[in-house]
């Protein structure tokens, strides 16, 4: 009888020093199926996929491809066994065309023929329904087009086992549907597709089976048609948890942050933000939706005093009735005004926390300048660190552990906890749940809701439209640095938001 498994992992283990990332994992992927890999942050998903794709080598265990044991010691070995991985961060040359990127590094017999390469790219595109221009330069492409190039690149090299890491993280609903249609056609053609994702609705709509990892171990593999979000979450976490965002109606709202006609240009004179205006109200969560790179990050940084605007004004209305213009002020000057503005940046360890410092010292970053002595008071930050670890269930050996040793989800809990502890009147959060497992994500959502209930004006930049519609009260949509719409989150749809994300109202 012919073996139906494209790839089998038997008793795979991997250690990094004293950390056991994967422990005795057994996993099989069939020919012609889409398998989703689920697990909390730090559960070993990426490590396992990196061993299949040749980035890591297992300490113990065996890997079988089509029933034969293989040794995968490098990405080159992985391609030899027709395994290709599409990472979240694309590896493309901007000034090259799609075809040039796809054929780059491929050793064909004889002299390289651009026409032959282009013809093969077109054939692959037509076969699976990819929407791509083979001659278009990478710098002219949207995020979804760049992702398409990456997928065709591994298909061009003969991959029939594909691993996709968070493939929908920065796509619109319309682009996600196109991608799913392509993946289904690839599955029907006999390809084996493994997807790492945190989005449960995508798991249920796309995959055939789901493998769940917990703390480095394979807990179960279930048929997608026979499972539910509640069951998968319980398998991931090891206990039943509530997955409800308890959105309440805003009450006693008032203007807290009024942004008027702000424009931001880069060093080349290109407008990153173009005449942006909106109002964030106390006791409300204002969502910001947009394709990656549309100006969301720069918008929040401008409000926080980290960018120098070309024009416009940002007015902060204090609860006491005073009005302050935040434009042209540094973050320190904003704090000196008594403006309680907290900013959870997208780059957690680059801007939010210092990786080599422990949790206590990172708590002190917010308040060390308030001391009047060269001897810093560590008692209060220590107590705060202990409170955050306990209440937010931060997985750490102790509060003296450097934050760089924590998983992404736990780093985010420390950062959000510290920002909320400063009792802000405006809390801006840029992608606070990016890459987090579902349990950690809901902890963050509940924290933001608690702040809303306390009268804080919460500004939430997110990429999961389902969450934006469920969590926020209003949603502003930004495209190419310009606001293209302001919607009632209770009444709009993903499709409506998605269309506004791709509009361009310049000119």
Coordinates of C-alpha atoms in Angstrom, one line a residue:
X1 CA 0.0 0.0 0.0
X2 CA 1.4 3.4 -1.0
X3 CA 2.3 5.7 1.9
X4 CA -0.2 8.6 2.0
X5 CA 2.0 10.8 4.3
X6 CA 4.1 13.5 2.6
X7 CA 6.0 14.1 5.8
X8 CA 6.3 12.4 9.2
X9 CA 8.0 13.5 12.4
X10 CA 8.8 10.8 14.9
X11 CA 9.9 11.5 18.5
X12 CA 11.4 14.9 17.5
X13 CA 13.1 16.9 20.3
X14 CA 15.0 20.1 20.3
X15 CA 16.8 22.0 23.1
X16 CA 18.3 25.4 23.4
X17 CA 20.5 25.3 26.5
X18 CA 18.2 24.3 29.3
X19 CA 15.0 25.1 27.4
X20 CA 13.2 22.2 25.9
X21 CA 11.5 23.7 22.8
X22 CA 10.1 20.5 21.4
X23 CA 9.7 17.2 23.3
X24 CA 9.2 13.9 21.6
X25 CA 6.8 15.3 18.9
X26 CA 5.1 12.9 16.6
X27 CA 3.3 14.5 13.6
X28 CA 2.2 13.4 10.2
X29 CA 1.0 15.5 7.2
X30 CA -0.9 13.8 4.4
X31 CA -0.6 14.4 0.6
X32 CA -3.2 16.8 -0.6
X33 CA -4.2 18.3 2.8
X34 CA -4.0 21.6 4.6
X35 CA -2.9 21.3 8.2
X36 CA -3.0 24.1 10.7
X37 CA -0.5 24.2 13.5
X38 CA -1.9 25.8 16.7
X39 CA -0.3 26.6 20.0
X40 CA 0.3 29.3 22.6
X41 CA 3.4 31.5 22.3
X42 CA 6.4 29.4 23.3
X43 CA 4.6 26.1 22.5
X44 CA 7.3 25.2 19.9
X45 CA 5.4 25.7 16.6
X46 CA 8.0 27.8 14.9
X47 CA 10.9 25.6 16.2
X48 CA 9.2 22.5 14.8
X49 CA 8.6 24.1 11.4
X50 CA 12.2 25.4 11.3
X51 CA 13.4 21.8 11.7
X52 CA 11.3 20.7 8.7
X53 CA 12.6 23.6 6.6
X54 CA 16.3 23.1 7.6
X55 CA 16.9 26.1 9.7
X56 CA 17.4 24.0 12.9
X57 CA 18.5 20.4 13.2
X58 CA 16.7 18.1 15.7
X59 CA 18.6 16.8 18.7
X60 CA 16.6 13.6 18.7
X61 CA 14.1 11.9 16.4
X62 CA 13.5 11.1 12.8
X63 CA 12.0 12.9 9.8
X64 CA 10.4 10.9 6.9
X65 CA 9.5 12.3 3.5
X66 CA 7.2 10.0 1.4
X67 CA 8.1 7.1 3.8
X68 CA 11.8 7.5 3.6
X69 CA 14.0 8.8 6.4
X70 CA 15.8 12.0 5.5
X71 CA 18.4 14.3 7.0
X72 CA 17.5 18.0 6.7
X73 CA 20.5 20.1 7.8
X74 CA 19.9 23.2 5.8
X75 CA 17.2 25.0 3.7
X76 CA 19.1 23.6 0.6
X77 CA 18.4 20.1 2.0
X78 CA 14.8 21.0 2.5
X79 CA 14.4 22.0 -1.2
X80 CA 16.1 18.8 -2.2
X81 CA 13.1 17.0 -0.6
X82 CA 10.7 19.5 -2.1
X83 CA 10.0 21.4 1.1
X84 CA 9.6 25.2 1.0
X85 CA 8.8 27.7 3.8
X86 CA 7.2 31.1 3.3
X87 CA 8.2 33.3 6.2
X88 CA 6.3 36.4 7.5
X89 CA 9.2 38.7 6.5
X90 CA 9.8 38.5 2.8
X91 CA 13.2 37.9 1.3
X92 CA 13.0 39.8 -1.9
X93 CA 15.2 42.2 -3.9
X94 CA 13.1 45.4 -4.4
X95 CA 14.6 46.6 -7.7
X96 CA 14.2 43.1 -9.3
X97 CA 11.0 42.0 -11.1
X98 CA 8.8 39.2 -9.9
X99 CA 10.4 36.8 -12.4
X100 CA 14.0 37.8 -11.5
X101 CA 13.3 37.2 -7.8
X102 CA 11.6 33.9 -8.4
X103 CA 14.5 32.4 -10.5
X104 CA 17.3 34.0 -8.4
X105 CA 19.7 31.4 -7.2
X106 CA 18.1 28.5 -9.2
X107 CA 20.7 26.5 -11.0
X108 CA 19.3 25.4 -14.3
X109 CA 21.2 23.3 -16.8
X110 CA 23.0 25.5 -19.3
X111 CA 22.8 29.3 -19.5
X112 CA 20.0 31.1 -17.7
X113 CA 17.2 32.0 -20.1
X114 CA 15.0 34.8 -18.9
X115 CA 12.2 34.0 -21.4
X116 CA 12.1 30.4 -20.2
X117 CA 12.0 31.5 -16.5
X118 CA 9.2 34.0 -17.3
X119 CA 7.2 31.4 -19.2
X120 CA 7.4 29.0 -16.2
X121 CA 6.3 31.7 -13.8
X122 CA 3.3 32.4 -16.0
X123 CA 2.4 28.7 -16.2
X124 CA 2.5 28.3 -12.4
X125 CA 0.4 31.5 -12.0
X126 CA -2.2 30.3 -14.4
X127 CA -2.3 26.7 -12.9
X128 CA -3.1 27.9 -9.4
X129 CA -4.8 31.2 -10.1
X130 CA -2.2 33.6 -8.8
X131 CA -2.8 37.2 -9.8
X132 CA 0.7 38.5 -10.5
X133 CA 2.6 40.4 -13.3
X134 CA 5.9 38.6 -13.9
X135 CA 7.6 41.8 -15.0
X136 CA 6.5 44.1 -12.2
X137 CA 9.2 45.4 -9.8
X138 CA 8.9 44.4 -6.1
X139 CA 9.0 48.0 -4.9
X140 CA 5.8 48.6 -7.0
X141 CA 3.9 45.7 -5.4
X142 CA 1.4 45.5 -2.6
X143 CA 2.0 43.2 0.4
X144 CA -0.2 40.4 -1.1
X145 CA 1.7 40.6 -4.4
X146 CA 5.0 40.2 -2.6
X147 CA 3.6 37.2 -0.7
X148 CA 2.5 35.7 -4.1
X149 CA 6.1 36.1 -5.4
X150 CA 7.4 34.2 -2.3
X151 CA 4.9 31.4 -2.8
X152 CA 5.6 31.1 -6.5
X153 CA 9.3 31.1 -5.7
X154 CA 9.1 27.9 -3.7
X155 CA 6.8 26.3 -6.3
X156 CA 9.3 27.2 -9.0
X157 CA 11.9 25.2 -7.1
X158 CA 9.6 22.2 -7.1
X159 CA 8.2 22.4 -3.6
X160 CA 5.2 20.1 -2.9
X161 CA 5.3 20.5 0.9
X162 CA 4.7 24.2 1.7
X163 CA 4.9 25.8 5.2
X164 CA 3.3 29.3 5.6
X165 CA 4.0 31.3 8.8
X166 CA 1.1 33.7 9.6
X167 CA 0.2 34.2 5.9
X168 CA -2.8 36.4 6.4
X169 CA -1.3 38.8 9.1
X170 CA -1.2 41.8 6.8
X171 CA -3.9 41.0 4.1
X172 CA -7.3 42.5 3.6
X173 CA -10.4 40.2 3.7
X174 CA -10.6 40.2 -0.1
X175 CA -6.9 39.3 -0.4
X176 CA -7.3 36.5 2.2
X177 CA -10.1 34.9 0.2
X178 CA -8.0 35.0 -2.9
X179 CA -5.1 33.4 -1.0
X180 CA -7.4 30.7 0.4
X181 CA -8.7 29.9 -3.1
X182 CA -5.2 29.4 -4.4
X183 CA -4.2 27.2 -1.4
X184 CA -7.3 25.0 -1.9
X185 CA -6.3 24.6 -5.6
X186 CA -2.8 23.6 -4.6
X187 CA -4.2 21.1 -2.1
X188 CA -6.4 19.6 -4.8
X189 CA -3.3 19.3 -7.0
X190 CA -1.7 17.1 -4.3
X191 CA 0.4 19.7 -2.5
X192 CA 0.7 19.4 1.3
X193 CA 0.3 22.7 3.0
X194 CA 1.1 23.5 6.7
X195 CA -0.1 26.8 8.1
X196 CA 0.9 28.5 11.4
X197 CA -1.8 30.9 12.4
X198 CA -3.5 32.3 15.5
X199 CA -6.8 33.2 13.7
X200 CA -9.3 30.5 14.7
X201 CA -11.8 31.5 12.0
X202 CA -9.2 30.8 9.4
X203 CA -8.3 27.5 10.9
X204 CA -11.9 26.4 10.7
X205 CA -12.6 27.6 7.2
X206 CA -9.4 26.5 5.5
X207 CA -7.7 23.5 7.1
X208 CA -8.5 19.8 6.9
X209 CA -6.8 18.9 10.2
X210 CA -5.4 20.8 13.1
X211 CA -2.4 19.8 15.2
X212 CA -2.2 21.4 18.6
X213 CA 1.1 21.9 20.5
X214 CA 1.4 22.8 24.2
X215 CA 4.7 23.5 26.0
X216 CA 6.7 21.9 23.3
X217 CA 4.6 18.7 23.1
X218 CA 2.1 17.5 20.5
X219 CA -1.2 17.3 22.4
X220 CA -3.6 16.2 19.6
X221 CA -4.4 16.2 15.9
X222 CA -8.1 16.6 15.2
X223 CA -10.3 16.7 12.1
X224 CA -11.3 20.3 11.5
X225 CA -14.9 19.4 10.6
X226 CA -15.3 17.7 14.0
X227 CA -13.9 20.4 16.3
X228 CA -14.7 23.9 17.5
X229 CA -13.0 27.1 18.7
X230 CA -13.7 26.1 22.3
X231 CA -12.2 22.7 22.0
X232 CA -9.1 23.9 20.2
X233 CA -8.5 26.6 22.8
X234 CA -8.9 24.1 25.6
X235 CA -6.4 21.8 23.9
X236 CA -3.9 24.7 23.5
X237 CA -4.2 26.1 27.0
X238 CA -5.0 23.0 29.0
X239 CA -8.2 24.4 30.5
X240 CA -11.5 26.0 29.5
X241 CA -11.3 29.8 29.0
X242 CA -13.8 32.4 28.0
X243 CA -13.3 33.9 24.5
X244 CA -15.8 36.7 24.8
X245 CA -15.0 40.4 24.3
X246 CA -17.5 42.1 26.5
X247 CA -18.0 45.3 24.6
X248 CA -20.1 47.8 26.5
X249 CA -21.8 50.9 25.1
X250 CA -19.7 54.1 25.6
X251 CA -21.1 56.5 28.3
X252 CA -20.1 59.9 29.5
X253 CA -17.8 60.4 26.5
X254 CA -16.0 63.6 25.8
X255 CA -13.3 64.7 23.3
X256 CA -9.9 63.7 24.7
X257 CA -7.6 63.8 21.6
X258 CA -8.5 66.0 18.6
X259 CA -6.1 65.4 15.6
X260 CA -6.6 68.1 12.9
X261 CA -5.1 68.1 9.4
X262 CA -1.7 66.6 10.3
X263 CA 0.8 65.9 7.6
X264 CA 4.1 64.0 7.8
X265 CA 6.7 63.8 5.1
X266 CA 9.8 61.6 5.0
X267 CA 13.3 62.8 4.0
X268 CA 12.4 62.4 0.3
X269 CA 9.4 64.6 0.6
X270 CA 6.9 61.8 0.3
X271 CA 3.8 62.2 2.4
X272 CA 3.5 59.4 5.0
X273 CA 0.5 61.1 6.6
X274 CA -1.7 63.2 4.4
X275 CA -4.1 65.7 6.0
X276 CA -5.3 63.3 8.7
X277 CA -8.1 64.3 11.1
X278 CA -10.0 62.4 13.8
X279 CA -11.2 62.6 17.4
X280 CA -10.6 60.0 20.1
X281 CA -13.1 60.2 23.0
X282 CA -12.8 59.2 26.6
X283 CA -14.6 55.9 27.5
X284 CA -14.3 54.6 23.9
X285 CA -12.1 52.3 21.9
X286 CA -11.2 53.8 18.6
X287 CA -9.9 51.3 16.1
X288 CA -7.5 52.1 13.3
X289 CA -7.5 49.7 10.3
X290 CA -5.3 49.7 7.3
X291 CA -2.9 47.6 5.2
X292 CA 0.5 47.3 6.6
X293 CA 2.6 50.4 5.8
X294 CA -0.4 52.7 5.4
X295 CA 0.8 55.2 8.1
X296 CA -0.7 53.7 11.2
X297 CA 2.6 53.4 13.0
X298 CA 3.7 56.9 12.1
X299 CA 0.3 58.3 13.1
X300 CA 0.7 57.0 16.7
X301 CA 4.3 58.0 16.9
X302 CA 3.4 61.5 15.8
X303 CA 0.9 61.8 18.6
X304 CA 3.4 60.4 21.1
X305 CA 6.0 63.0 20.1
X306 CA 8.3 60.7 18.2
X307 CA 7.8 62.2 14.8
X308 CA 8.0 65.8 13.6
X309 CA 4.9 66.9 11.7
X310 CA 4.9 69.1 8.6
X311 CA 1.6 70.7 9.5
X312 CA -1.5 70.3 11.6
X313 CA -2.2 70.1 15.3
X314 CA -2.9 67.6 18.0
X315 CA -5.0 68.9 20.9
X316 CA -5.3 67.1 24.2
X317 CA -8.4 68.0 26.2
X318 CA -7.7 67.2 29.8
X319 CA -10.4 66.0 32.2
X320 CA -10.1 69.3 34.0
X321 CA -11.0 71.3 30.9
X322 CA -7.6 72.5 29.8
X323 CA -6.4 72.2 26.2
X324 CA -2.8 71.5 25.2
X325 CA -1.3 71.4 21.7
X326 CA 1.1 68.4 21.6
X327 CA 2.6 69.2 18.2
X328 CA 6.4 70.0 18.2
X329 CA 6.7 68.7 21.8
X330 CA 9.0 65.9 22.8
X331 CA 7.6 62.9 24.7
X332 CA 9.2 64.3 27.9
X333 CA 7.6 67.7 27.4
X334 CA 4.3 66.0 26.8
X335 CA 4.7 64.2 30.2
X336 CA 5.7 67.5 31.9
X337 CA 2.5 69.1 30.7
X338 CA 0.7 66.5 32.8
X339 CA -0.7 64.8 29.7
X340 CA -1.1 61.1 30.6
X341 CA -0.4 59.5 27.3
X342 CA 0.8 55.9 27.1
X343 CA 2.1 54.3 23.9
X344 CA 2.5 50.6 23.4
X345 CA 4.7 50.5 20.3
X346 CA 4.8 47.9 17.6
X347 CA 8.4 47.2 18.2
X348 CA 8.2 45.9 21.8
X349 CA 11.9 45.4 22.5
X350 CA 13.1 48.2 20.2
X351 CA 11.1 51.0 21.7
X352 CA 9.0 49.7 24.6
X353 CA 11.3 47.6 26.8
X354 CA 15.1 47.0 27.2
X355 CA 15.7 43.4 26.5
X356 CA 18.8 43.0 28.7
X357 CA 17.1 44.5 31.7
X358 CA 14.9 42.5 34.1
X359 CA 11.1 43.1 34.7
X360 CA 11.7 45.4 37.7
X361 CA 14.2 47.6 35.9
X362 CA 11.8 47.9 32.9
X363 CA 9.1 49.1 35.4
X364 CA 11.5 51.8 36.5
X365 CA 12.0 53.2 33.0
X366 CA 8.7 55.1 33.3
X367 CA 9.5 56.8 36.7
X368 CA 13.2 57.0 37.4
X369 CA 13.4 60.7 36.5
X370 CA 10.9 61.5 39.3
X371 CA 13.4 60.5 42.0
X372 CA 15.2 63.3 43.9
X373 CA 18.1 61.1 44.9
X374 CA 20.9 59.2 43.2
X375 CA 19.7 56.2 45.1
X376 CA 16.6 54.9 43.2
X377 CA 13.6 53.6 45.1
X378 CA 13.2 50.0 43.8
X379 CA 10.4 49.0 46.2
X380 CA 7.5 50.4 44.1
X381 CA 8.7 49.1 40.8
X382 CA 9.3 45.7 42.4
X383 CA 5.7 45.6 43.7
X384 CA 4.4 46.7 40.3
X385 CA 6.4 43.9 38.6
X386 CA 5.0 41.3 41.0
X387 CA 1.5 42.6 40.5
X388 CA 1.8 42.4 36.7
X389 CA 3.3 39.0 36.7
X390 CA 0.5 37.7 39.0
X391 CA -2.5 39.4 37.5
X392 CA -1.5 39.0 33.9
X393 CA -0.2 35.4 34.4
X394 CA 3.3 36.3 32.9
X395 CA 5.2 33.1 32.5
X396 CA 8.7 33.9 33.9
X397 CA 11.1 32.2 36.3
X398 CA 11.1 35.3 38.4
X399 CA 10.9 39.1 38.2
X400 CA 14.7 39.3 37.9
X401 CA 14.6 37.5 34.5
X402 CA 15.8 39.7 31.5
X403 CA 12.7 40.4 29.3
X404 CA 14.5 39.2 26.2
X405 CA 14.3 35.7 27.6
X406 CA 10.4 35.8 27.7
X407 CA 8.2 34.7 24.9
X408 CA 6.5 37.4 22.7
X409 CA 3.2 37.1 24.6
X410 CA 4.8 37.5 28.0
X411 CA 6.9 40.5 26.8
X412 CA 3.7 42.1 25.6
X413 CA 1.9 41.5 28.9
X414 CA 4.8 43.2 30.8
X415 CA 4.7 46.2 28.4
X416 CA 0.9 46.7 28.4
X417 CA 0.8 46.2 32.1
X418 CA 3.4 48.8 32.7
X419 CA 1.7 51.3 30.4
X420 CA -1.7 50.8 32.1
X421 CA -0.1 51.1 35.5
X422 CA 0.8 54.7 34.7
X423 CA -2.9 55.5 34.7
X424 CA -3.1 57.2 31.3
X425 CA -5.9 59.3 30.0
X426 CA -5.1 58.2 26.4
X427 CA -3.7 54.7 25.8
X428 CA -2.5 54.1 22.3
X429 CA -1.7 50.4 21.4
X430 CA 0.0 49.5 18.1
X431 CA -0.6 45.8 17.2
X432 CA -0.6 44.8 20.9
X433 CA -1.6 41.2 20.1
X434 CA 0.5 40.7 16.9
X435 CA 1.9 37.1 17.0
X436 CA 0.2 36.3 20.4
X437 CA -1.7 33.2 21.1
X438 CA -5.5 33.4 21.6
X439 CA -5.4 33.3 25.4
X440 CA -2.8 36.1 25.7
X441 CA -4.7 38.1 23.1
X442 CA -7.9 38.0 25.1
X443 CA -6.0 39.0 28.2
X444 CA -4.9 42.2 26.3
X445 CA -8.5 42.8 24.9
X446 CA -9.9 42.6 28.4
X447 CA -7.3 45.0 29.7
X448 CA -8.2 47.6 27.0
X449 CA -11.9 47.2 27.8
X450 CA -11.2 47.8 31.5
X451 CA -9.4 51.0 30.6
X452 CA -12.3 52.1 28.4
X453 CA -14.6 51.5 31.4
X454 CA -12.4 53.8 33.5
X455 CA -12.9 56.6 31.0
X456 CA -9.6 56.2 29.2
X457 CA -9.5 57.1 25.5
X458 CA -8.1 53.9 23.9
X459 CA -6.7 54.0 20.4
X460 CA -6.2 50.5 19.0
X461 CA -4.3 49.7 15.8
X462 CA -5.0 46.1 14.8
X463 CA -4.8 43.8 11.8
X464 CA -7.5 41.2 12.6
X465 CA -10.7 42.8 11.3
X466 CA -12.9 40.3 13.2
X467 CA -11.3 41.6 16.5
X468 CA -11.6 45.3 15.4
X469 CA -15.3 44.8 14.7
X470 CA -15.9 43.0 18.0
X471 CA -13.7 45.2 20.3
X472 CA -14.0 48.8 19.0
X473 CA -16.7 51.3 19.1
X474 CA -15.6 53.3 16.1
X475 CA -13.1 52.4 13.3
X476 CA -11.2 54.8 11.2
X477 CA -9.6 53.4 8.0
X478 CA -6.3 54.7 6.7
X479 CA -4.9 54.0 3.2
X480 CA -1.7 55.5 1.8
X481 CA -1.5 57.9 4.7
X482 CA -5.0 59.3 4.3
X483 CA -8.3 58.6 6.2
X484 CA -10.7 56.9 3.8
X485 CA -13.6 56.4 6.2
X486 CA -14.9 56.4 9.8
X487 CA -17.3 53.6 10.7
X488 CA -19.6 52.4 13.5
X489 CA -17.9 49.1 14.5
X490 CA -21.3 47.7 15.5
X491 CA -22.9 48.3 12.1
X492 CA -20.1 47.8 9.5
X493 CA -18.7 44.7 7.9
X494 CA -15.3 43.3 7.2
X495 CA -15.9 43.7 3.5
X496 CA -16.7 47.4 3.9
X497 CA -13.6 48.0 6.0
X498 CA -11.5 46.0 3.5
X499 CA -12.7 48.1 0.5
X500 CA -11.8 51.3 2.4
X501 CA -8.3 49.8 3.2
X502 CA -7.5 49.7 -0.5
X503 CA -8.9 53.1 -1.5
X504 CA -6.7 56.0 -2.3
X505 CA -8.2 59.5 -2.1
X506 CA -5.2 61.5 -2.9
X507 CA -5.5 64.4 -5.3

